[in-house]
Structures are given as C-alpha cells and as structure tokens.
mmCIF file of C-alpha atoms in Angstrom:
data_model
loop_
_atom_site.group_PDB
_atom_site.id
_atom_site.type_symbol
_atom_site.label_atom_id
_atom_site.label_comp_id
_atom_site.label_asym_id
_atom_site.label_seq_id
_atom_site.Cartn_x
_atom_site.Cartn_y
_atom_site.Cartn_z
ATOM 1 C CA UNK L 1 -13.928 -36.126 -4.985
ATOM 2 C CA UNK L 2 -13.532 -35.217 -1.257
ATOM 3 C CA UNK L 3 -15.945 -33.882 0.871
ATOM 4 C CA UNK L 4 -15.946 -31.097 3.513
ATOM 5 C CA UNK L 5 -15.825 -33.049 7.280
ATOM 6 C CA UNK L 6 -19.580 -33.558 7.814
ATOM 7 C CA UNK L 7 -21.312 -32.400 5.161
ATOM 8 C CA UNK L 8 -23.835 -34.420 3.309
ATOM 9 C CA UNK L 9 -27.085 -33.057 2.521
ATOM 10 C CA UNK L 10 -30.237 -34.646 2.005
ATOM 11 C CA UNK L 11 -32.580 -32.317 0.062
ATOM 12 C CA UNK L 12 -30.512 -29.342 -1.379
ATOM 13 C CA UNK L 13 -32.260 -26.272 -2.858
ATOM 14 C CA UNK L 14 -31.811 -23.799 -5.515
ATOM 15 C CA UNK L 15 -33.468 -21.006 -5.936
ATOM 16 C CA UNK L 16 -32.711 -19.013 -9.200
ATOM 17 C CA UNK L 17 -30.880 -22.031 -12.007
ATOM 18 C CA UNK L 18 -29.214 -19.972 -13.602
ATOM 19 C CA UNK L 19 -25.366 -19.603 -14.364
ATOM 20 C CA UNK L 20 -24.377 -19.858 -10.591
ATOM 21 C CA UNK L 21 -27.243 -22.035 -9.153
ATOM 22 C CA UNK L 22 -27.000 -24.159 -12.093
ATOM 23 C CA UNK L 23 -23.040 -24.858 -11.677
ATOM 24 C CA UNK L 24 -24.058 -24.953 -7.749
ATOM 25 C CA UNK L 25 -26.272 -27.478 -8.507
ATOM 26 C CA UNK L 26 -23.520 -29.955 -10.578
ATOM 27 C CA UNK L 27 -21.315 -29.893 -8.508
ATOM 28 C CA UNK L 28 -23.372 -31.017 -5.973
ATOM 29 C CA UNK L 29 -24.588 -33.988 -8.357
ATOM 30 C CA UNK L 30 -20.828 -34.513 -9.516
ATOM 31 C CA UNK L 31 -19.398 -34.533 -6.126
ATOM 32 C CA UNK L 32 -22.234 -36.359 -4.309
ATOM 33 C CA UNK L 33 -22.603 -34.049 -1.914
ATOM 34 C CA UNK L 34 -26.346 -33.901 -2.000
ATOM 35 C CA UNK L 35 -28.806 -36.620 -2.332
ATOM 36 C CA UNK L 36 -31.871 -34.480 -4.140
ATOM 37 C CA UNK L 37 -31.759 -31.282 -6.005
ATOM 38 C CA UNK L 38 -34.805 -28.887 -6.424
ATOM 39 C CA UNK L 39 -34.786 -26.566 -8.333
ATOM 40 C CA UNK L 40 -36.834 -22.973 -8.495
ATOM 41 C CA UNK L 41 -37.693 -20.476 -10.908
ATOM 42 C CA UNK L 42 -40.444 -18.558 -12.407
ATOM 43 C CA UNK L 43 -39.922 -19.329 -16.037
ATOM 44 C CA UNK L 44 -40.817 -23.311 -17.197
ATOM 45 C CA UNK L 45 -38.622 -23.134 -20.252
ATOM 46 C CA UNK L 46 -35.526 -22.311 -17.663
ATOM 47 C CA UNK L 47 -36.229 -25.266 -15.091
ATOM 48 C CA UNK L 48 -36.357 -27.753 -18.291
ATOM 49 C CA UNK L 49 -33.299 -26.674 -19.478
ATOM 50 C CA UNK L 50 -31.949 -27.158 -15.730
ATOM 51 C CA UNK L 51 -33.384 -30.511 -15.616
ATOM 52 C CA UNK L 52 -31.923 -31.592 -19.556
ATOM 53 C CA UNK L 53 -28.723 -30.052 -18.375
ATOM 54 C CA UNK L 54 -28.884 -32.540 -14.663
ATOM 55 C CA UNK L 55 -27.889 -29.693 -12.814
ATOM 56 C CA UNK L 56 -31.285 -30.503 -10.191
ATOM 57 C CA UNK L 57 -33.078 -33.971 -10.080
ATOM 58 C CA UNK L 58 -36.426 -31.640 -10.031
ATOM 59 C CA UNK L 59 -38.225 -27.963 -10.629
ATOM 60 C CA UNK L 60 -40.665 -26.200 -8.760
ATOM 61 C CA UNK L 61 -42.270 -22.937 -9.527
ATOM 62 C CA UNK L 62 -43.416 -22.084 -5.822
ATOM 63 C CA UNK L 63 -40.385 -21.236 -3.324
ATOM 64 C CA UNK L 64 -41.830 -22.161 -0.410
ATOM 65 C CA UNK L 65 -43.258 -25.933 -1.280
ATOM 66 C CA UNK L 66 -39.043 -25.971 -2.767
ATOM 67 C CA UNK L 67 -36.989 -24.326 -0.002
ATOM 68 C CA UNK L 68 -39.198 -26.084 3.293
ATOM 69 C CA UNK L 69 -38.388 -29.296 2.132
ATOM 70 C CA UNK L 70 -34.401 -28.542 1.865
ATOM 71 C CA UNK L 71 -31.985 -29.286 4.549
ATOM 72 C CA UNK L 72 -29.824 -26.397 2.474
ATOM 73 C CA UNK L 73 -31.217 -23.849 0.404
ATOM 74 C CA UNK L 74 -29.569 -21.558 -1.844
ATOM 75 C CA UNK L 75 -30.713 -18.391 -2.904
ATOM 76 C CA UNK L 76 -29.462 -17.379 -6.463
ATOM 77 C CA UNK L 77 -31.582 -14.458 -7.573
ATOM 78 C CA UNK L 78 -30.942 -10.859 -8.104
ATOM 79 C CA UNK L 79 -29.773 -9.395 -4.818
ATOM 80 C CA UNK L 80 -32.140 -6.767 -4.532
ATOM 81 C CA UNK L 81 -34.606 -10.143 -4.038
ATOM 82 C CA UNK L 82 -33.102 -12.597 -2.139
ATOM 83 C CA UNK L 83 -33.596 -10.847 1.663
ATOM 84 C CA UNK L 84 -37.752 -10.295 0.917
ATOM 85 C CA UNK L 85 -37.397 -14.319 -0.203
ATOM 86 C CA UNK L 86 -35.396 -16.079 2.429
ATOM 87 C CA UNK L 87 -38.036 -13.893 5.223
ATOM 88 C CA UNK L 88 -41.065 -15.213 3.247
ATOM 89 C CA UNK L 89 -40.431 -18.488 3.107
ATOM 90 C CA UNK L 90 -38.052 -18.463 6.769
ATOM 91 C CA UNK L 91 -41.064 -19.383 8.992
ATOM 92 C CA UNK L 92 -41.932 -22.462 7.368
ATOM 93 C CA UNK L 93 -38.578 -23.976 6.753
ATOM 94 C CA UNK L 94 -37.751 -27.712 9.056
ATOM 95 C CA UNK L 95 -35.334 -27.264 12.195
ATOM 96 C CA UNK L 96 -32.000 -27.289 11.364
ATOM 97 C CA UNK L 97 -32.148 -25.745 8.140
ATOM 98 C CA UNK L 98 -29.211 -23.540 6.248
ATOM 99 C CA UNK L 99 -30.326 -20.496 4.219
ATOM 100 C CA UNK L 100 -27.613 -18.929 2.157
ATOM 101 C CA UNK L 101 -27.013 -17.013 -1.172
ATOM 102 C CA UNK L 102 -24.894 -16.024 -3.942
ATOM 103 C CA UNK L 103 -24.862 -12.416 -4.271
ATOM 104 C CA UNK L 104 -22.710 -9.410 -4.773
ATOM 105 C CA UNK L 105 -23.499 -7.788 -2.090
ATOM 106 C CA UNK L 106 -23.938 -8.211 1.676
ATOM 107 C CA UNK L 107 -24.322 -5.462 4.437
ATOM 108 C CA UNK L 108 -27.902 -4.605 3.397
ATOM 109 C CA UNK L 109 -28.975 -8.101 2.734
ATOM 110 C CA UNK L 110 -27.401 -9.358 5.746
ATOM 111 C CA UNK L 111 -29.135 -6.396 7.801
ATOM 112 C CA UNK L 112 -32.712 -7.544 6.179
ATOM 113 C CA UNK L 113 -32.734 -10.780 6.843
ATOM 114 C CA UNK L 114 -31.593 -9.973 10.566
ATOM 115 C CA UNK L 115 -34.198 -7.259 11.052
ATOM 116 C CA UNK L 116 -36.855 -9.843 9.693
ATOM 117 C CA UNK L 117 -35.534 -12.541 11.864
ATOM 118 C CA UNK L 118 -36.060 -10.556 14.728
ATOM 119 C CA UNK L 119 -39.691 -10.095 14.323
ATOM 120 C CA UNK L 120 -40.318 -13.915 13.384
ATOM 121 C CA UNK L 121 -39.957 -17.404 15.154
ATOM 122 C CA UNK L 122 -38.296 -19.545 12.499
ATOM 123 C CA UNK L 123 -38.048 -23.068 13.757
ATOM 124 C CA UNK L 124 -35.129 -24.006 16.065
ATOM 125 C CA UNK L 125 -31.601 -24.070 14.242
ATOM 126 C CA UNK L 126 -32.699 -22.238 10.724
ATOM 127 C CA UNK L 127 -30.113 -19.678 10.309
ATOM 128 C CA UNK L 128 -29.067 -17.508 7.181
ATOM 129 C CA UNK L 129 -25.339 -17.320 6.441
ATOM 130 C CA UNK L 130 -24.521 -14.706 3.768
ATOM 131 C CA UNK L 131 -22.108 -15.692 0.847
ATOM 132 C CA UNK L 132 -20.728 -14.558 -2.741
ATOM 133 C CA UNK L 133 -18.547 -16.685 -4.564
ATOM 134 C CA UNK L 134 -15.998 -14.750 -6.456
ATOM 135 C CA UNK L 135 -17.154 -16.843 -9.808
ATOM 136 C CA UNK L 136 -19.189 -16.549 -12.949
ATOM 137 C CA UNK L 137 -18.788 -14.293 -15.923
ATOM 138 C CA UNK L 138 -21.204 -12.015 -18.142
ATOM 139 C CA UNK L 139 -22.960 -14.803 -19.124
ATOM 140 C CA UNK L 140 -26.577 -15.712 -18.169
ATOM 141 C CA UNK L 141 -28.294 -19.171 -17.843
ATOM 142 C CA UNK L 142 -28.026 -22.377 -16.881
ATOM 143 C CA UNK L 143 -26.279 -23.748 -20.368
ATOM 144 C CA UNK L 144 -23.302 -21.588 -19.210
ATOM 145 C CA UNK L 145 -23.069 -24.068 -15.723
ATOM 146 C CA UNK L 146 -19.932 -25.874 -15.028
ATOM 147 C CA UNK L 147 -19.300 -28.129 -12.111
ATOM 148 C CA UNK L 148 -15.523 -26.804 -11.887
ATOM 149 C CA UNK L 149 -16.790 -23.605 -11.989
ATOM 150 C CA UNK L 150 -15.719 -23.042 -7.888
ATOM 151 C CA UNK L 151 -13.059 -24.873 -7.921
ATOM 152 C CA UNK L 152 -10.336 -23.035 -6.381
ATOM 153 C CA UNK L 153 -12.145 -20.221 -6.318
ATOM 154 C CA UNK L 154 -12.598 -18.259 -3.376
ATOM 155 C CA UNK L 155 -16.110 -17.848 -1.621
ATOM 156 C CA UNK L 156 -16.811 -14.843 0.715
ATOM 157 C CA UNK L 157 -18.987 -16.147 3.835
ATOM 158 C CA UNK L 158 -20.270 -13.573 6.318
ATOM 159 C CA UNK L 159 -19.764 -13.475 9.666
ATOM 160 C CA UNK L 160 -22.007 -13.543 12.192
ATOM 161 C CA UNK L 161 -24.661 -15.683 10.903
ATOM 162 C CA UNK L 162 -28.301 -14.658 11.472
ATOM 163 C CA UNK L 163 -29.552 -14.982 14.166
ATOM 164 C CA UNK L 164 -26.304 -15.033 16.456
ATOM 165 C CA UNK L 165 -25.672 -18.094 18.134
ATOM 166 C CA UNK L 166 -27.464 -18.309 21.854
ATOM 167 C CA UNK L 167 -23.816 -18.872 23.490
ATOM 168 C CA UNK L 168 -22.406 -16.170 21.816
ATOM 169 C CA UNK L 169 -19.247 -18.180 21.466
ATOM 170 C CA UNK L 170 -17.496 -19.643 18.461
ATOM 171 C CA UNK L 171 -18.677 -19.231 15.105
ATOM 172 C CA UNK L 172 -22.075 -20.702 14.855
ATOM 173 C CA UNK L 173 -23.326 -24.156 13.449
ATOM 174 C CA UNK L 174 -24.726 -22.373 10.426
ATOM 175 C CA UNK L 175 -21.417 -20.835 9.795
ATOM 176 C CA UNK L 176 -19.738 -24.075 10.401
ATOM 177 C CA UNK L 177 -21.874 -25.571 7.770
ATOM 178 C CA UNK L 178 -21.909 -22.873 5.211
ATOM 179 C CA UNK L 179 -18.125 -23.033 5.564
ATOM 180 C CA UNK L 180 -18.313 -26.377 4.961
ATOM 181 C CA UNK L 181 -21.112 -26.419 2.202
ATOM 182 C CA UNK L 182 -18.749 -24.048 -0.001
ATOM 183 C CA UNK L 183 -15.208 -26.465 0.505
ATOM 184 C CA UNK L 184 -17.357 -29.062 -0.694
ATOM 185 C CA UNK L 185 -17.975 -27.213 -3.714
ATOM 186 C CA UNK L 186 -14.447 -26.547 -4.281
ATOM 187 C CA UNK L 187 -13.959 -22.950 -3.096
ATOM 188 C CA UNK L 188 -11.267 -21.536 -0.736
ATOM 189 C CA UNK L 189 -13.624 -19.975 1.731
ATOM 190 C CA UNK L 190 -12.778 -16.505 3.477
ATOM 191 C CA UNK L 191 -15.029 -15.084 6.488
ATOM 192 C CA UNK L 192 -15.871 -11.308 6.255
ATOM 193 C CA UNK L 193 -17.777 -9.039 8.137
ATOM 194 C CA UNK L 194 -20.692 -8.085 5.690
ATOM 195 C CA UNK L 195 -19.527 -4.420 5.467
ATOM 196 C CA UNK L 196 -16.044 -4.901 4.715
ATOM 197 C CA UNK L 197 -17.092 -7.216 1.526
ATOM 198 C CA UNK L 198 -19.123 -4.829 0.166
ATOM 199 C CA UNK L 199 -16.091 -2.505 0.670
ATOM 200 C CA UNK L 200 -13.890 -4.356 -1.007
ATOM 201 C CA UNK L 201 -15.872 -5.562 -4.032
ATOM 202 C CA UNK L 202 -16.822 -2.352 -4.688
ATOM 203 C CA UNK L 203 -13.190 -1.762 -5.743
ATOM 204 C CA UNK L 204 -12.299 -5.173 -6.916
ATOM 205 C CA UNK L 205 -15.672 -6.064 -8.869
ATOM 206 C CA UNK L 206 -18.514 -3.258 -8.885
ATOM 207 C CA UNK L 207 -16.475 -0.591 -9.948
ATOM 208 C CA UNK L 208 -14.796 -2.427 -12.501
ATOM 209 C CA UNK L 209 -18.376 -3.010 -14.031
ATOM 210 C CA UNK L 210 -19.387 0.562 -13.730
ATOM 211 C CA UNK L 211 -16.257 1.690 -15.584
ATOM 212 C CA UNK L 212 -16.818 -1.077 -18.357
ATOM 213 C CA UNK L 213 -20.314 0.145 -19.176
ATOM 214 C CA UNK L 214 -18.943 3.874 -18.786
ATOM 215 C CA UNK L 215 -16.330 2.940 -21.341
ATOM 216 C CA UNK L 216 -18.528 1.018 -23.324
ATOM 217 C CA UNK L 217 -21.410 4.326 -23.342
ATOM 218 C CA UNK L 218 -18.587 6.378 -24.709
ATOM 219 C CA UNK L 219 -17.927 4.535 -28.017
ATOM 220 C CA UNK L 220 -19.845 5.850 -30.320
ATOM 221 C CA UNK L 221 -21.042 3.701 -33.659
ATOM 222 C CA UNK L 222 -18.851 4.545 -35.742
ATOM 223 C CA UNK L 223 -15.769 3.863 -33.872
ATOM 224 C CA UNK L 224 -17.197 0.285 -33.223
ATOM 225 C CA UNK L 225 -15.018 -1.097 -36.429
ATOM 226 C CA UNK L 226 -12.075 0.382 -33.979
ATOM 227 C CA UNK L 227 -13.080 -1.776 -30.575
ATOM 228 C CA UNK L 228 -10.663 -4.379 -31.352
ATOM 229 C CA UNK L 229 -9.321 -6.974 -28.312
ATOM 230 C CA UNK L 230 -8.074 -4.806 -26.155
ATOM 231 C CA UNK L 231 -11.203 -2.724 -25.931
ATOM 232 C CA UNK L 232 -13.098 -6.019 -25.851
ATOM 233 C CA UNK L 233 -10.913 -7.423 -23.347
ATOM 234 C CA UNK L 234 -11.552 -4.233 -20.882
ATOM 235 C CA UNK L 235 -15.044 -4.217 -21.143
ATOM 236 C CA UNK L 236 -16.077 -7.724 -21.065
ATOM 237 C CA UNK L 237 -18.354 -7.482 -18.039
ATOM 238 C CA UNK L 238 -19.828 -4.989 -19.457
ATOM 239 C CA UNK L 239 -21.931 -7.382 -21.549
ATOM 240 C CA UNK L 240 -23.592 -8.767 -18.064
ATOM 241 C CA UNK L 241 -27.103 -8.391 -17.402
ATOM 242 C CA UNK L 242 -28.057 -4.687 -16.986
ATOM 243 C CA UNK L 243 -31.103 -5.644 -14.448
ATOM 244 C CA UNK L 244 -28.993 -7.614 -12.056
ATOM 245 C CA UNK L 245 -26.282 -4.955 -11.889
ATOM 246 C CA UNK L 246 -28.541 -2.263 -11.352
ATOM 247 C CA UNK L 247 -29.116 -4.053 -8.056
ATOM 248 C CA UNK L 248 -25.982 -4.764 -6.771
ATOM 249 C CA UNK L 249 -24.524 -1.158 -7.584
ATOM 250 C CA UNK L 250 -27.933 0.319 -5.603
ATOM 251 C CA UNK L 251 -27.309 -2.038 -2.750
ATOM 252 C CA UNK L 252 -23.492 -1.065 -2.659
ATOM 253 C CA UNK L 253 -23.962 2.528 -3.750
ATOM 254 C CA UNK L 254 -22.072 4.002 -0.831
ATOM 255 C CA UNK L 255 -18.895 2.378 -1.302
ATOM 256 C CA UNK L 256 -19.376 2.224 -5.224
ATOM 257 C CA UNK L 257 -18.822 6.086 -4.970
ATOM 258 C CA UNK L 258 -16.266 5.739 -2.859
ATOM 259 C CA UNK L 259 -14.633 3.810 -4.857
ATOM 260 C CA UNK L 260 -15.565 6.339 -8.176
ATOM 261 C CA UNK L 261 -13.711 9.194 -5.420
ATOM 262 C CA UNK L 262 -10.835 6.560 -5.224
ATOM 263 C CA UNK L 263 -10.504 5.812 -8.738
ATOM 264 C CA UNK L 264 -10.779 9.565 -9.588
ATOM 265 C CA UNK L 265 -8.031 10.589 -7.383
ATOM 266 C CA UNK L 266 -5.793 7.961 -9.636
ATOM 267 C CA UNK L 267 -7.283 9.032 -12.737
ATOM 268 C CA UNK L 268 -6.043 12.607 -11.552
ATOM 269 C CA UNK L 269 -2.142 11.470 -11.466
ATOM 270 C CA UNK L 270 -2.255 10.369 -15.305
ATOM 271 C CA UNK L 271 -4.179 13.442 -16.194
ATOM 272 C CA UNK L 272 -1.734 16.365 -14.473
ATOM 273 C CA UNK L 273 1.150 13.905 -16.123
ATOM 274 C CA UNK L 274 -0.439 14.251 -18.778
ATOM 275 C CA UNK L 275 -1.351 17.733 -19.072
ATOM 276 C CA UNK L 276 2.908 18.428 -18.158
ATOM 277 C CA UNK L 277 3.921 15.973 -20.664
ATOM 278 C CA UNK L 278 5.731 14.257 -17.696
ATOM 279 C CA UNK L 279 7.328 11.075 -19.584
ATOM 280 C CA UNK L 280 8.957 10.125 -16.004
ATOM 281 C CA UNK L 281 5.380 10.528 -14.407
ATOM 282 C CA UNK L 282 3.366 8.542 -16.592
ATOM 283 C CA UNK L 283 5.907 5.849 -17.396
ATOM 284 C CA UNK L 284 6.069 5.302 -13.356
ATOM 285 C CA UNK L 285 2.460 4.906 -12.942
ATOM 286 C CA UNK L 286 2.025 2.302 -16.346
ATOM 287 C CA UNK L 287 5.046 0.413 -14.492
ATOM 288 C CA UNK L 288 3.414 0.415 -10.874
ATOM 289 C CA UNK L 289 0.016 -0.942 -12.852
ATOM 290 C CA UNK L 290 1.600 -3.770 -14.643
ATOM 291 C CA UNK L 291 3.573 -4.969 -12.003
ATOM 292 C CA UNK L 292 0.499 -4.903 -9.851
ATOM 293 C CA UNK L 293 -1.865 -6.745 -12.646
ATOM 294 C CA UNK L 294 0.614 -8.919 -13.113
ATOM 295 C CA UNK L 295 0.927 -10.542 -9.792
ATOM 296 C CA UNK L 296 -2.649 -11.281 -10.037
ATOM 297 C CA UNK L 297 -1.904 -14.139 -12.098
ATOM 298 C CA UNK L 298 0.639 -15.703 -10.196
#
C-alpha cells in the first residue's frame, strides 16, 4: 500500500491499545509505515493481547521509557488524560519528535498542552498536533482492531500545532507530518481550528451519544421485550464505555448544551405539530429528515 510523501517512522508509539491504538497500530505493521511498535498500558493482560493480536512488536507499562524512544507517539487514552500525559513525559522526548492523539475532543486539550508547553523547554522540534479520527464504534479493546479501520475515513487534525512554528508562516513541520502520519493510515484528513471541532462534534457525535443513553434511561424493564431493531439501531452508541464519555461530554460541555438548546428547538416543531394534529407539519419535517439522512450514505 502507498505511503504519505515522506513519512516513514522509525520507533512509533502507542499509548492506550485499545480499539483505536490497536487498529492504529496494524495498520502501521500492515502498511509498513513504521519500523517498531511500542505499545503502553497499565493493565498486562491488555498489552498481551496487543502483542498476540501483532498490533505492536512490544509493551511497556511506563510512558515515559515508551513515548522518549518514539519518533511518533500516539496518545489513545481517555481525553480527560491525554494533555496531563503528553506534558509529563514532553520534556524528555528526542528532537524532532511528533506528539498526537485520538480524542473526541480538542479546544481544552489543545489549550493544556499549549499552556504546559509554555512553561517547559521540550527539546528542539517536539511539537503536539491534536487529532480525532472520525472511527471506531461502542466497542472496547484491542480484539475489536482492524487495520482498514481508517480507511477512507476522515481524520480531524488541529491547526496550529503546539508550539507555533518560529516563522510563523505555513503550517508547521509537525502539522505537515501529522497530516501525513494520518494519509498513511488511510484517512482523508481535514484541518480545524480546535474550537470549531468541538463545535461540530458536539452536534454530529456527542450529542448523538447523550440522546442514545437518554433514550436508553427511559426504557423501562419491562418494555425491554419491545426494543426491537429500530430501537437498537438508534441507540447503539449508547452501549460505549460510560467512563470515557463522561470525559469527552465534560470537556465539550459548552457546546454539548448548545447543541441540547439546538436539538430542543427541533424537538419543539414536532411537538406544536403534534399537539395541532398538523399532518402537513409533521409529514414535512419526517421528509426534510430522510432526505437529509439519506444523503449521508451517498
């Protein structure tokens, strides 16, 4: 498989082997893209299943001896996390080196990691580039990793990276290369400024997740016999882990109730149609939805 322009990496660096940094880490390995994967987590029984599974060549318990020998690290934890982690180890990472992540949300991270920056001396060239690939699914773990899982996906990178480049000009070397470390992987990258992600996936992702779990809360047992595929269908995500969402809707909580103010204002329209038994009403707003959903799959 092609390669982005440039980019070959010598030690790559996972931290977190989960779904995401597990399916980060074979595609590397399928694509050759990286000569050496580490991998990093806190639980043994998870880095053995990473290692059975090839999706890193080996596992390390201890970030820093993991992510200061990459030439790329990525940071796959719970987002809440990964800004304390990347400043913690920062200081001791080689010249040159790419920090990045995979989470849901960006403004705050991306406003951490800066603040730290500017209090530290990281060593010439280290730079953190903020990035969420619009992939995955409710399930957890590393035996859920696929190689293809980016493939044609699109992958949010943030713009500027941290720190800014000294010339001010152009989009930074770190950008460059987490541009290009994300093509490799077989995503369709898009730059965004941090805030305007976290806008927009509060709509298109974290709200979606909120009203899955709301939907889900309201069912009560014995209406589960009821819950048949379409009520599955809807609340899918749902079923993703409650700890790692709690995070992301905390660190996107102003524009996740924005987005409840948004939703509630459409909510409003099928309620007064509703309430007037408007058949014109409501069969205009079901139309305007399914022609919307369905030119998401075209």
């Amino acid at each position: 498989m092609a390669i982005a322009a440039g980019m070959k990496i010598q030690t790559l660096t996972i931290v977190g082997v989960g779904l995401i940094g597990g399916s980060i880490g074979l595609a590397a390995k399928q694509r050759n893209l990286a000569k050496r994967v580490l991998g990093v987590g806190h639980r043994r029984v998870s880095l053995e299943q990473a290692l059975t599974r090839g999706a890193v060549d080996e596992v390390f318990l201890n970030i820093s001896e993991a992510v200061h020998q990459a030439d790329v690290a990525v940071f796959c934890t719970p987002v809440d996390l990964i800004a304390e982690q990347i400043l913690a180890v920062a200081p001791g990472c080689k010249p040159g080196t790419l920090l990045t992540d995979a989470g849901s949300t960006k403004a705050a991270l991306v406003q951490s990691v800066a603040d730290g920056f500017a209090k530290m001396k990281p060593a010439e060239g280290v730079a953190f580039v903020g990035s969420h690939p619009l992939a995955g699914s409710e399930k957890r773990g590393v035996k859920y990793a696929d190689p293809n899982l980016f493939e044609s996906r699109v992958t949010v990178v943030t713009s500027p990276p941290v720190p800014l480049p000294e010339s001010g000009r152009g989009l930074g070397e770190g950008l460059d290369r987490a541009v290009a470390f994300w093509k490799a992987l077989g995503s369709k990258v898009l730059v965004m400024d941090p805030d305007e992600h976290d806008k927009a996936l509060a709509l298109t992702s974290h709200l979606p997740h909120l009203v899955a779990a709301a939907l889900v809360g309201a069912l009560t047992p014995d209406l589960v016999p009821l819950a048949a595929t379409g009520f599955r269908d809807t609340t899918r995500v749902a079923a993703g882990d409650p700890t790692l969402w709690t995070g992301i809707l905390l660190q996107n909580r102003e524009a996740v109730l924005s987005g409840m103010d948004h939703l509630g204002v459409h909510l409003d329209q099928f309620r007064r149609a509703l309430m007037a038994s408007d058949r014109i009403a409501l069969d205009q707003l079901l139309g305007q939805a399914k022609r919307l959903r369905d030119s998401l799959d075209q």
